[in-house]
GROMACS .gro file of C-alpha atoms in nm:
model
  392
    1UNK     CA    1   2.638   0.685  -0.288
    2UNK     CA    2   2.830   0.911  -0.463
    3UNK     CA    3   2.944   1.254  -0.277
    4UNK     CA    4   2.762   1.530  -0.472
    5UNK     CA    5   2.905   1.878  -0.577
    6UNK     CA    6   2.831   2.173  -0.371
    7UNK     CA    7   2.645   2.320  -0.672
    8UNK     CA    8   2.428   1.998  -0.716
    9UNK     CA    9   2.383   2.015  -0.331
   10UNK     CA   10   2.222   2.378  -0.381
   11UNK     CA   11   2.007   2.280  -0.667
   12UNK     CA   12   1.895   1.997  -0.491
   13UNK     CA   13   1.799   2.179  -0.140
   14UNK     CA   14   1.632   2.447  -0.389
   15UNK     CA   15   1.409   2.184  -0.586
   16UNK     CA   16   1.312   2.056  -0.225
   17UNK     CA   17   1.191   2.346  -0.086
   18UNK     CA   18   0.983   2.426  -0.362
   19UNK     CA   19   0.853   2.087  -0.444
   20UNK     CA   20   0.702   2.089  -0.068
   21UNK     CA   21   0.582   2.431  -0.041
   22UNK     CA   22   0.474   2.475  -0.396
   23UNK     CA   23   0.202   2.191  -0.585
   24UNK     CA   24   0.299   2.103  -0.906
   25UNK     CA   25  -0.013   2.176  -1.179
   26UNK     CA   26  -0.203   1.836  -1.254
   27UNK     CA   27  -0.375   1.766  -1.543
   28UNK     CA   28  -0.717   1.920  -1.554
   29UNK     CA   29  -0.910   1.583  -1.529
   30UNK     CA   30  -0.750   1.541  -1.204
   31UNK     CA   31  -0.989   1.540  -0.876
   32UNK     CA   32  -0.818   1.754  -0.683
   33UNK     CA   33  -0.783   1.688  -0.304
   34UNK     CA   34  -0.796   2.018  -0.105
   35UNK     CA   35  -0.524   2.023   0.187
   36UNK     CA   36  -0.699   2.067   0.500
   37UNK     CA   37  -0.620   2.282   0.772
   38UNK     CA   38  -0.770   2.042   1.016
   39UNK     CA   39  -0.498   1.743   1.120
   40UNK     CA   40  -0.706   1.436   1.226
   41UNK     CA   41  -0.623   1.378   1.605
   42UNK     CA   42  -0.296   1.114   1.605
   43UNK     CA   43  -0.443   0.889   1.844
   44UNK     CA   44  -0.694   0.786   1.520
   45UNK     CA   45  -0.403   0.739   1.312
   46UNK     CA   46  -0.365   0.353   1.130
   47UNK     CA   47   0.027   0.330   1.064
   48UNK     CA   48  -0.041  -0.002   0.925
   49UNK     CA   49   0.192  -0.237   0.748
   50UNK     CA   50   0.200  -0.599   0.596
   51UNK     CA   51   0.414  -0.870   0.686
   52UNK     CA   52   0.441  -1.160   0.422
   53UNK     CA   53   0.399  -1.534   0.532
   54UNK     CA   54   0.666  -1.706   0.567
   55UNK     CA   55   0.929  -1.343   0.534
   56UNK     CA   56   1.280  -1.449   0.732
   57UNK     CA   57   1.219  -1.117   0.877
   58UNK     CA   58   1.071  -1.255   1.219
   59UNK     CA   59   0.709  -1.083   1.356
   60UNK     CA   60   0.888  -1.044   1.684
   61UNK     CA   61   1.181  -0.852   1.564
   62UNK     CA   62   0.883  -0.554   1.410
   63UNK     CA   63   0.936  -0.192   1.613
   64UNK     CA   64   0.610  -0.179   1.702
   65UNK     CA   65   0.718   0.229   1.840
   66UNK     CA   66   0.628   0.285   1.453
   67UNK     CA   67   0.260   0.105   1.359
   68UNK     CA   68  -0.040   0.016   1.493
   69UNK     CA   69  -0.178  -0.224   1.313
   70UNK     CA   70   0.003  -0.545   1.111
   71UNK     CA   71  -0.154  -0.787   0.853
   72UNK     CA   72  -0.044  -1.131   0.796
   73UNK     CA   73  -0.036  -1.171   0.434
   74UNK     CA   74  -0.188  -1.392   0.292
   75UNK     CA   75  -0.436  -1.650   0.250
   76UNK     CA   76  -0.626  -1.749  -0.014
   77UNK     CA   77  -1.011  -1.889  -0.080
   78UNK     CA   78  -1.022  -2.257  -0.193
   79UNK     CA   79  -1.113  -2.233  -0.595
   80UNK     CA   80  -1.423  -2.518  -0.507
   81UNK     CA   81  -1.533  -2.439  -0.186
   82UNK     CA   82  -1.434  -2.089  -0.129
   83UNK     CA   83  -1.301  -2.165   0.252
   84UNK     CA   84  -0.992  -2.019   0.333
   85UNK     CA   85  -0.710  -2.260   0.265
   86UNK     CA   86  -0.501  -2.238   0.585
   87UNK     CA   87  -0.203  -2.427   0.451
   88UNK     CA   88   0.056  -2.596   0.676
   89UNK     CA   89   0.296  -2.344   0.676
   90UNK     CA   90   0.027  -2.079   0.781
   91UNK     CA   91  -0.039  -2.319   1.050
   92UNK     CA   92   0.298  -2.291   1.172
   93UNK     CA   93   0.364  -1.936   1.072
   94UNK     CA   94   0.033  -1.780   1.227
   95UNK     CA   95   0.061  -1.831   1.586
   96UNK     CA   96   0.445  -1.726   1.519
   97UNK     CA   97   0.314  -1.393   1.386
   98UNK     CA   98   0.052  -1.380   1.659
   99UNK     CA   99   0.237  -1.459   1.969
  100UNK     CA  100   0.550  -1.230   1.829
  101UNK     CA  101   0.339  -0.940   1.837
  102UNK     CA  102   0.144  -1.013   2.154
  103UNK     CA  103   0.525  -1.026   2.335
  104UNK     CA  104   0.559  -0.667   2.226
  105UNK     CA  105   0.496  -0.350   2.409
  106UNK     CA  106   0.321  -0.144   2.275
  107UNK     CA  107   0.075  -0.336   2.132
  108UNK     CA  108  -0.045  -0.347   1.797
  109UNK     CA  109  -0.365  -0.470   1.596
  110UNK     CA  110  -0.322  -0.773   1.407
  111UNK     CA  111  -0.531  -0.848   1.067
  112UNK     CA  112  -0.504  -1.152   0.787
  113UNK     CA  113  -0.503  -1.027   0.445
  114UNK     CA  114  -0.687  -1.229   0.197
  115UNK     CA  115  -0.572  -1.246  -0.176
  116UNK     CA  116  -0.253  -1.043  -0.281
  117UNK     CA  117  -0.131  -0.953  -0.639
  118UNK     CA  118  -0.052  -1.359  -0.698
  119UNK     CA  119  -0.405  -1.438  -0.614
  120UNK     CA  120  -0.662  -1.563  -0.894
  121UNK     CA  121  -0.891  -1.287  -0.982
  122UNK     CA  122  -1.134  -1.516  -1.145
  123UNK     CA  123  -1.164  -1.689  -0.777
  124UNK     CA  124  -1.289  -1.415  -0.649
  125UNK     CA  125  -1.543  -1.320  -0.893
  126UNK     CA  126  -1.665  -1.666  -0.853
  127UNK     CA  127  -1.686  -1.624  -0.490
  128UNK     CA  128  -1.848  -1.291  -0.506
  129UNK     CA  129  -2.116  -1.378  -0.728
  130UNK     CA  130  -2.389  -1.587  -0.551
  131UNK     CA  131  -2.513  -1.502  -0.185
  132UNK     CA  132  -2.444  -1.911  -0.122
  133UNK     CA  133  -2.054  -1.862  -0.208
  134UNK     CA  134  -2.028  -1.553  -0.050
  135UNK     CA  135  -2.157  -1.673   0.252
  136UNK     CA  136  -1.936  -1.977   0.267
  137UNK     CA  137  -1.625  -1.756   0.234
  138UNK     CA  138  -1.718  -1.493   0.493
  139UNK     CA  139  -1.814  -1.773   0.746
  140UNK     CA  140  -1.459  -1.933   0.703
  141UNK     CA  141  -1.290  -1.584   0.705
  142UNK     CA  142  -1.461  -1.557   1.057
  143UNK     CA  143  -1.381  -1.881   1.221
  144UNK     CA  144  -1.053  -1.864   1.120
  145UNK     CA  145  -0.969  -1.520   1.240
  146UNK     CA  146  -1.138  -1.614   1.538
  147UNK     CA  147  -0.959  -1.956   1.593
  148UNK     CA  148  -0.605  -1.784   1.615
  149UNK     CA  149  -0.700  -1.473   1.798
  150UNK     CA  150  -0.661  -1.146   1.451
  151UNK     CA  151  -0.811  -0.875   1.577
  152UNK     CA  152  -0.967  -0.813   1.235
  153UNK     CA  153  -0.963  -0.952   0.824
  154UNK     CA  154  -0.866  -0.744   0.482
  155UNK     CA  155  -0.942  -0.816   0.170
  156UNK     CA  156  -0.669  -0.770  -0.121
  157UNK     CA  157  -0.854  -0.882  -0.434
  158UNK     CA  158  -0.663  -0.774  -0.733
  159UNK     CA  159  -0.868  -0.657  -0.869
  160UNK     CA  160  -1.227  -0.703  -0.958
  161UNK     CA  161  -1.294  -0.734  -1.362
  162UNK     CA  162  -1.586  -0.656  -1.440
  163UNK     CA  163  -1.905  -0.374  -1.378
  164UNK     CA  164  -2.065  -0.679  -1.265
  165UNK     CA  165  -1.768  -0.776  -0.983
  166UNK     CA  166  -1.777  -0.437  -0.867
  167UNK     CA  167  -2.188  -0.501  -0.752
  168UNK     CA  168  -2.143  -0.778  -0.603
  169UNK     CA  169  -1.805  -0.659  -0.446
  170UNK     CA  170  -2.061  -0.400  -0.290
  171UNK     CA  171  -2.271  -0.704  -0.131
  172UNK     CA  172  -1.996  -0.870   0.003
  173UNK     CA  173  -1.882  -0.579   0.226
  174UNK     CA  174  -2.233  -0.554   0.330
  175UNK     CA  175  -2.281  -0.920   0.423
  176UNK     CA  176  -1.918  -0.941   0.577
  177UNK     CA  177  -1.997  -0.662   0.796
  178UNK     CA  178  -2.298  -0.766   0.915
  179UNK     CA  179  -2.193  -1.144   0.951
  180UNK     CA  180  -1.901  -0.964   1.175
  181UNK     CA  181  -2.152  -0.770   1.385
  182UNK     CA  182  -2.354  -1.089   1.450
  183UNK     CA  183  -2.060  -1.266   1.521
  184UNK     CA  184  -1.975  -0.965   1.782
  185UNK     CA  185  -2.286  -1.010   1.953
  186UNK     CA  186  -2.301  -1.389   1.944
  187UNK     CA  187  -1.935  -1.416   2.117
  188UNK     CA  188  -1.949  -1.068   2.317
  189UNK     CA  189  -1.618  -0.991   2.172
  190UNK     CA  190  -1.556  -0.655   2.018
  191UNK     CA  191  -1.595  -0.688   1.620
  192UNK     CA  192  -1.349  -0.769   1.394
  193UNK     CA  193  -1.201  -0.507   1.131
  194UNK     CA  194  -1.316  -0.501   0.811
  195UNK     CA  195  -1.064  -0.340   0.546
  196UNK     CA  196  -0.989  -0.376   0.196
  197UNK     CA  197  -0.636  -0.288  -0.046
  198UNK     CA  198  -0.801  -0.142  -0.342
  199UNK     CA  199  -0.649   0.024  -0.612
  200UNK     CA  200  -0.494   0.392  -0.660
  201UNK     CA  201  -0.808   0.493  -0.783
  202UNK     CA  202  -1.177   0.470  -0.746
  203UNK     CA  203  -1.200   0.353  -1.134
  204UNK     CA  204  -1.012   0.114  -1.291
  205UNK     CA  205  -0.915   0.225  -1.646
  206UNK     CA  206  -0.637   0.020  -1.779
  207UNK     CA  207  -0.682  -0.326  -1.615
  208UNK     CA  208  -0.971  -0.577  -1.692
  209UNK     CA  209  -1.223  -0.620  -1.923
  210UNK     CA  210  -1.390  -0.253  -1.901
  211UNK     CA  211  -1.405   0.063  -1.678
  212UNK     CA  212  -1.548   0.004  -1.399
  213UNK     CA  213  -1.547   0.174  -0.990
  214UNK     CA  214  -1.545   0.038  -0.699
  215UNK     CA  215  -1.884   0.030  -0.472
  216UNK     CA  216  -1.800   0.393  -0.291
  217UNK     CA  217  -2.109   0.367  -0.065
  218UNK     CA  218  -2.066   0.001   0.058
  219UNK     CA  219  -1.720   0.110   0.108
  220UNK     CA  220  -1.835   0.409   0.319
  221UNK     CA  221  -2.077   0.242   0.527
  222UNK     CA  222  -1.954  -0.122   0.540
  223UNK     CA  223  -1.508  -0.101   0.556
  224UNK     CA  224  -1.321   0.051   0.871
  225UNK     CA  225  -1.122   0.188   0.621
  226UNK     CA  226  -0.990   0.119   0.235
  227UNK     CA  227  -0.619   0.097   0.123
  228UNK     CA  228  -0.552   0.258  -0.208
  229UNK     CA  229  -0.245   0.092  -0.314
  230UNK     CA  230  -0.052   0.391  -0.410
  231UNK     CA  231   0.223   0.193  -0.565
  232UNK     CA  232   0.378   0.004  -0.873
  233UNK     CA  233   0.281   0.296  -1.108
  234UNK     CA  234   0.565   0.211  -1.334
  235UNK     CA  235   0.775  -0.052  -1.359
  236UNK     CA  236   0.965  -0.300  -1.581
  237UNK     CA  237   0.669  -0.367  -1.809
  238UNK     CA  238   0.716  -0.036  -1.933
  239UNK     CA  239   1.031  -0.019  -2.187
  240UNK     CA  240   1.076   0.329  -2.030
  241UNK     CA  241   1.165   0.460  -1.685
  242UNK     CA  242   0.932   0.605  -1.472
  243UNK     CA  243   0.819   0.689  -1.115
  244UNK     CA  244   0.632   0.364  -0.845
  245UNK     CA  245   0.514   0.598  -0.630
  246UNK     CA  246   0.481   0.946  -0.770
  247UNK     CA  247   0.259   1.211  -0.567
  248UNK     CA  248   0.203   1.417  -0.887
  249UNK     CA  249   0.214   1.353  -1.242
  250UNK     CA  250   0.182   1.686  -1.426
  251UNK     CA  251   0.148   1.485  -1.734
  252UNK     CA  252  -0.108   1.191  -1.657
  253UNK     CA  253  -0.349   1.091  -1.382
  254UNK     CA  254  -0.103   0.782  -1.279
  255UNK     CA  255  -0.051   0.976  -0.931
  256UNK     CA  256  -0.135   0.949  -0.569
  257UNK     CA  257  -0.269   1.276  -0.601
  258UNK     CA  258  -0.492   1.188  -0.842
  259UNK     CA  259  -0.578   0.867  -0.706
  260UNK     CA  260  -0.721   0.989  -0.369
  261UNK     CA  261  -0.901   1.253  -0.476
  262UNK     CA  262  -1.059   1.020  -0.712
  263UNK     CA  263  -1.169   0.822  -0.399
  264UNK     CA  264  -1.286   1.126  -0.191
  265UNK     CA  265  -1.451   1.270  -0.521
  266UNK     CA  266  -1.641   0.936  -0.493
  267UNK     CA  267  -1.753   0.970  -0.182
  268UNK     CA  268  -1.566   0.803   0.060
  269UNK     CA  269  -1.482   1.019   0.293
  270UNK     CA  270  -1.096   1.069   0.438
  271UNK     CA  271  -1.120   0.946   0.733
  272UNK     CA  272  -1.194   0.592   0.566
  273UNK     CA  273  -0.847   0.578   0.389
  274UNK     CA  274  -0.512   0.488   0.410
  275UNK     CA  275  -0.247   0.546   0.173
  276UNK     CA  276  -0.050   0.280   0.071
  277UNK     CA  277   0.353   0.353   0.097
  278UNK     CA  278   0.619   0.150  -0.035
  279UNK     CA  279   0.902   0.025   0.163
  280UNK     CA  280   1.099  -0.078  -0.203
  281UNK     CA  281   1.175   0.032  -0.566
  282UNK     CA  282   1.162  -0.107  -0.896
  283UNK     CA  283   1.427  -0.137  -1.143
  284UNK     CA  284   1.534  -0.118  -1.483
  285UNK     CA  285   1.815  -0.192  -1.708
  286UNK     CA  286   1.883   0.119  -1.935
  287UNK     CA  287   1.893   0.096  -2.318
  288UNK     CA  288   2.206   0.382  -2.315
  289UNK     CA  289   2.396   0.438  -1.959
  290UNK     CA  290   2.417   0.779  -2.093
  291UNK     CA  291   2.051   0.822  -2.114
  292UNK     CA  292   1.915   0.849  -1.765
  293UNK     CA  293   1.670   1.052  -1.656
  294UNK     CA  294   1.314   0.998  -1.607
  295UNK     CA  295   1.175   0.848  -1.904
  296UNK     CA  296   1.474   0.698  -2.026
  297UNK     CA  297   1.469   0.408  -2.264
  298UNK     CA  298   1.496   0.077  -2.098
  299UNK     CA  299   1.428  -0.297  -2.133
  300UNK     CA  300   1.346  -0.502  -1.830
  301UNK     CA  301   1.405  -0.521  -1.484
  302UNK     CA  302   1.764  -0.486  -1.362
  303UNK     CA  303   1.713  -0.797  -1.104
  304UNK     CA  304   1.686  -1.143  -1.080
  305UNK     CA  305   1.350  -1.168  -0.900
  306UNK     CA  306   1.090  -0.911  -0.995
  307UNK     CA  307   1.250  -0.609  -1.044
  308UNK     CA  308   1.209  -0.481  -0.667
  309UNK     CA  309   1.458  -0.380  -0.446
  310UNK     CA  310   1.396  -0.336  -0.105
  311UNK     CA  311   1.517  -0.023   0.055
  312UNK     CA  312   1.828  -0.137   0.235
  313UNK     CA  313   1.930  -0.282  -0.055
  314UNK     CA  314   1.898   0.014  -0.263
  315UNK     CA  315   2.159   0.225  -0.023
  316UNK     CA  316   2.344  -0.052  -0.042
  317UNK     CA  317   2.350  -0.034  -0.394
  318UNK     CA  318   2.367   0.332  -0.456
  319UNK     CA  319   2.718   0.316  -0.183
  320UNK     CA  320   2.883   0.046  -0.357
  321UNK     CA  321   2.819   0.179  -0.711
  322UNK     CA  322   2.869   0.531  -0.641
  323UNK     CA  323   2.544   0.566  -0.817
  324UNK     CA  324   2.422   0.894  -0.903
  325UNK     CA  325   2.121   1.000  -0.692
  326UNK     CA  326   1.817   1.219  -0.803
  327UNK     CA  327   1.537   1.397  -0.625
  328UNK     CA  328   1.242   1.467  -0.827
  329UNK     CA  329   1.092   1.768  -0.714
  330UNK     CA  330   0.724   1.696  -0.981
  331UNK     CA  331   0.687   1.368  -0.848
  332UNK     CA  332   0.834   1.353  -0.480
  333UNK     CA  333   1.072   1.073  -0.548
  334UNK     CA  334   1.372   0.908  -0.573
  335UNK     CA  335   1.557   0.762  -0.878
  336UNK     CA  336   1.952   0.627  -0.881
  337UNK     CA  337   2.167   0.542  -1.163
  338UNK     CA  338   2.483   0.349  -1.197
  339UNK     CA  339   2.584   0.174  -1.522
  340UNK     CA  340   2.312   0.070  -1.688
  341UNK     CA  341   2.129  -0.025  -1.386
  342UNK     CA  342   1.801   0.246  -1.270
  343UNK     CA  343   1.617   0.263  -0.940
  344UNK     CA  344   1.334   0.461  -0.826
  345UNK     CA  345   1.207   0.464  -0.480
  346UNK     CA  346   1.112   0.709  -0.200
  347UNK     CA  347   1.381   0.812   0.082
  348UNK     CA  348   1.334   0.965   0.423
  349UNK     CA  349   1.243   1.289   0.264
  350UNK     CA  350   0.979   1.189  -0.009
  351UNK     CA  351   0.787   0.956   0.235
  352UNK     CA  352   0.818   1.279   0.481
  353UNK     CA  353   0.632   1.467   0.230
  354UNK     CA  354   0.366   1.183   0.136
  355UNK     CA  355   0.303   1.123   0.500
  356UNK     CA  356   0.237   1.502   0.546
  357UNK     CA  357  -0.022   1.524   0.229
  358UNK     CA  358  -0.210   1.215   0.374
  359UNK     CA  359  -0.218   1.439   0.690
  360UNK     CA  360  -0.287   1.727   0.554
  361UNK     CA  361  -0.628   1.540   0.404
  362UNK     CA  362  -0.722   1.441   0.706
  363UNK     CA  363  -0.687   1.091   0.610
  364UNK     CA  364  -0.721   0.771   0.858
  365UNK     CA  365  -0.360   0.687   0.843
  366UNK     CA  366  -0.099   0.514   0.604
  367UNK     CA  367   0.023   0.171   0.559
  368UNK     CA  368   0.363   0.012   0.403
  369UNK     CA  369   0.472  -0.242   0.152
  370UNK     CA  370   0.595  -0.449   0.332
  371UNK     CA  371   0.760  -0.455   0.696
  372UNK     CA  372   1.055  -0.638   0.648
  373UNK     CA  373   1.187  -0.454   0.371
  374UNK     CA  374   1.290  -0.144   0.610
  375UNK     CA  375   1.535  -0.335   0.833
  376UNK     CA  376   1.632  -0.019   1.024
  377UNK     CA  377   1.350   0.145   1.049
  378UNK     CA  378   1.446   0.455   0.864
  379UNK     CA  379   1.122   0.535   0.624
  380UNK     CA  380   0.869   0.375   0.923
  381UNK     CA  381   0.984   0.632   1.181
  382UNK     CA  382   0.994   0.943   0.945
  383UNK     CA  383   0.607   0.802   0.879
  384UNK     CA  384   0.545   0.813   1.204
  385UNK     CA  385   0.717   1.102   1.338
  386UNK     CA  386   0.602   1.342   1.062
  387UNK     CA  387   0.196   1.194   1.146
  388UNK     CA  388   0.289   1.232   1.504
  389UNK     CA  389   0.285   1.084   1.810
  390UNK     CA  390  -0.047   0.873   1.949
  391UNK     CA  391  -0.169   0.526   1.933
  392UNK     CA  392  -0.495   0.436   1.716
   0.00000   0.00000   0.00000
C-alpha cells in the first residue's frame, strides 16, 4: 500500500467520521430500516461463517474466539431422486470438518449447506414442486445430518425462478420444520436448525423469469433465521466498476440497506436475520488506468479464476503495487487501484460499520463469505468485537 499524504490522510479521517455518524439519502423507493436503540443481548448473536468442502484451509485451524456457528458447504440433491449426493470426498471431508471443530474450545454449531451459487436451480424447482419429492429430499437432508453428528441444515438455493417456486419454497420450510420437530421427538435429541441464504432482498427483480418474493411468513414461522446474501452487487459482468458490498446506494436500491429493510418491510422480523459479509473482493481490469474511480469503465475481471480476491490477497496486492487505496464514505467500502488492475472490498473499518448497522437493527447476527479467506483473522474479530462479547 502506498503511504498517503497528510492532506489525503485528513480528507480521509473527515469522510469517515461523517459517513458513520451521518446516513447517506437513499432513493425514495427504499424501505428504510430504522436504527434501534435496543442492542439484541450478545449471547443471541449468530457470527456464522461458511467453510467450503474440500478448502486447504483446515476446519481445525478456524478461531472459533470469533463465530458461533460454521456450515460445511456444500452438498447437492441428486437431479432423479432428490437424496443428497454425499460424494466421496464429502465422505472424507465431513468427519474432518466435524471432528476439527469438536477439538476446539469454545465450541461452535456446525450446519451443512445445501446448494450454493454452482448449484442447478432447475433441481430445485423440481424438488420443490410435489409433496412426494419434497419429502424424499427433506428425509435424506435428515438422516444425513444426523448420521455425522451437524447440529443443524441450510438451504442455499440460488435462487428460486418463478412466482410458482416461491409457493412451494413456502411448503418446504413448513414440511422441513415439522419433519425436524418429529425427528426431535422421535430421537429425543434437541432439533436441528433450519436456515436458509436468500438473496439481498425480499423480491427478486433482475434474476429469473419474473418478479417474484420470497414466502415472508413461512420464513417467519418455519427458519431459525434467513441469510440475505448481502454480497456480489457488482462485479465483472458489469463493463463498469462498482461496489460488492455497498451499505448505501444513493443512486439505486442495489444496497444492504435497502435489502434488509426490504426483508423487515416484509415481515420477517430482525431477530430472524443475518447479514451476509464478505471475507473477499471482486476485480476488474480498467479500460483507462487514468480513469479510476467508482464507475470507471472496465472490461472483465482482473484474475485468472473468477474475479475474487480474497482479503489477504488484496493487502498483499495493494503493498506490492503501491496501489492507491480509497474509502468510500456513500457506500462504506473499499476500492484499490494500481495499473489497470481495480479492487473493491471491505477493510477493518467498513465491516466495523456494517457489523454496527446489523446491531443497531437488532438483527440475529452476521455471517461471512467464506472462513478461509481471512487467514489472520483481521475482519472476523472486528465482527465480533464491534457485536460484542457472548456466545449464541
Amino acid at each position: 500500500m502506498g503511504v498517503p499524504s497528510f492532506i489525503t490522510l485528513v480528507l480521509v479521517v473527515v469522510i469517515m467520521f461523517h459517513s458513520f455518524f451521518v446516513e447517506p439519502t437513499c432513493s425514495s423507493s427504499s424501505p428504510s430500516p430504522s436504527p434501534s436503540s435496543y442492542y439484541p443481548p450478545p449471547y443471541k448473536a449468530v457470527r456464522a461463517a461458511y467453510w467450503p468442502g474440500g478448502s486447504d484451509f483446515s476446519p481445525s485451524s478456524i478461531n472459533t474466539n470469533y463465530f458461533s456457528h460454521i456450515y460445511y458447504a456444500f452438498l447437492l440433491p441428486q437431479p432423479d431422486s432428490y437424496n443428497l449426493d454425499v460424494t466421496q470426498s464429502d465422505q472424507t471431508q465431513i468427519p474432518i470438518f466435524i471432528n476439527g471443530l469438536r477439538s476446539l474450545n469454545p465450541p461452535v454449531n456446525t450446519l451443512l449447506s445445501i446448494g450454493g451459487g454452482g448449484s442447478n436451480s432447475s433441481v430445485f424447482s423440481a424438488m420443490a414442486s410435489t409433496a412426494t419429492t419434497r419429502a424424499a429430499f427433506i428425509n435424506s437432508t435428515i438422516q444425513v445430518a444426523r448420521q455425522y453428528g451437524f447440529d443443524g441444515l441450510d438451504l442455499d438455493w440460488e435462487f428460486p425462478n418463478t412466482v410458482q417456486d416461491m409457493s412451494n419454497l413456502a411448503l418446504l420450510f413448513k414440511e422441513w420444520y415439522q419433519a425436524l420437530v418429529s425427528d426431535a421427538k422421535l430421537r429425543r435429541k434437541p432439533r436441528l436448525l433450519l436456515t436458509a441464504a436468500v438473496y439481498y432482498a425480499n423480491r427478486i427483480v433482475f434474476l429469473g423469469n419474473e418478479p417474484r418474493s420470497y414466502p415472508a411468513e413461512a420464513i417467519r414461522n418455519y427458519l431459525d433465521w434467513a441469510s440475505p446474501m448481502c454480497f456480489d452487487y457488482h462485479g465483472a459482468w458489469d463493463n463498469f466498476t462498482g461496489v460488492n458490498a455497498a451499505l448505501y446506494d444513493p443512486k439505486s436500491n442495489i444496497s444492504t440497506h435497502y435489502g434488509l429493510g426490504s426483508w423487515i418491510q416484509a415481515g420477517v422480523p430482525p431477530s430472524k436475520l443475518v447479514m451476509g459479509l464478505a471475507l473477499y473482493g471482486r476485480t476488474w481490469k480498467l479500460d483507462d488506468p487514468s480513469v479510476h474511480g467508482l464507475g470507471a469503465p472496465a472490461h472483465g475481471a482482473a484474475t485468472d479464476t473468477d474475479g475474487t480476491m480474497d482479503y489477504d490477497e488484496i493487502l498483499k496486492f495493494n503493498t506490492q503495487n503501491g496501489a492507491t487505496v480509497v474509502y468510500d464514505g456513500l457506500s462504506v467500502s473499499f476500492y484499490s487501484y494500481a495499473g489497470t488492475t481495480w479492487i473493491t472490498y471491505d477493510d477493518v473499518w467498513s465491516i466495523r460499520m456494517k457489523a454496527h448497522f446489523a446491531r443497531s437493527l437488532a438483527l440475529r447476527g452476521y455471517f461471512f463469505w467464506a472462513v478461509d479467506k481471512d487467514k489472520d483473522w483481521a475482519l472476523s474479530r472486528q465482527a465480533s468485537s464491534t457485536w460484542g462479547h457472548g456466545r449464541y
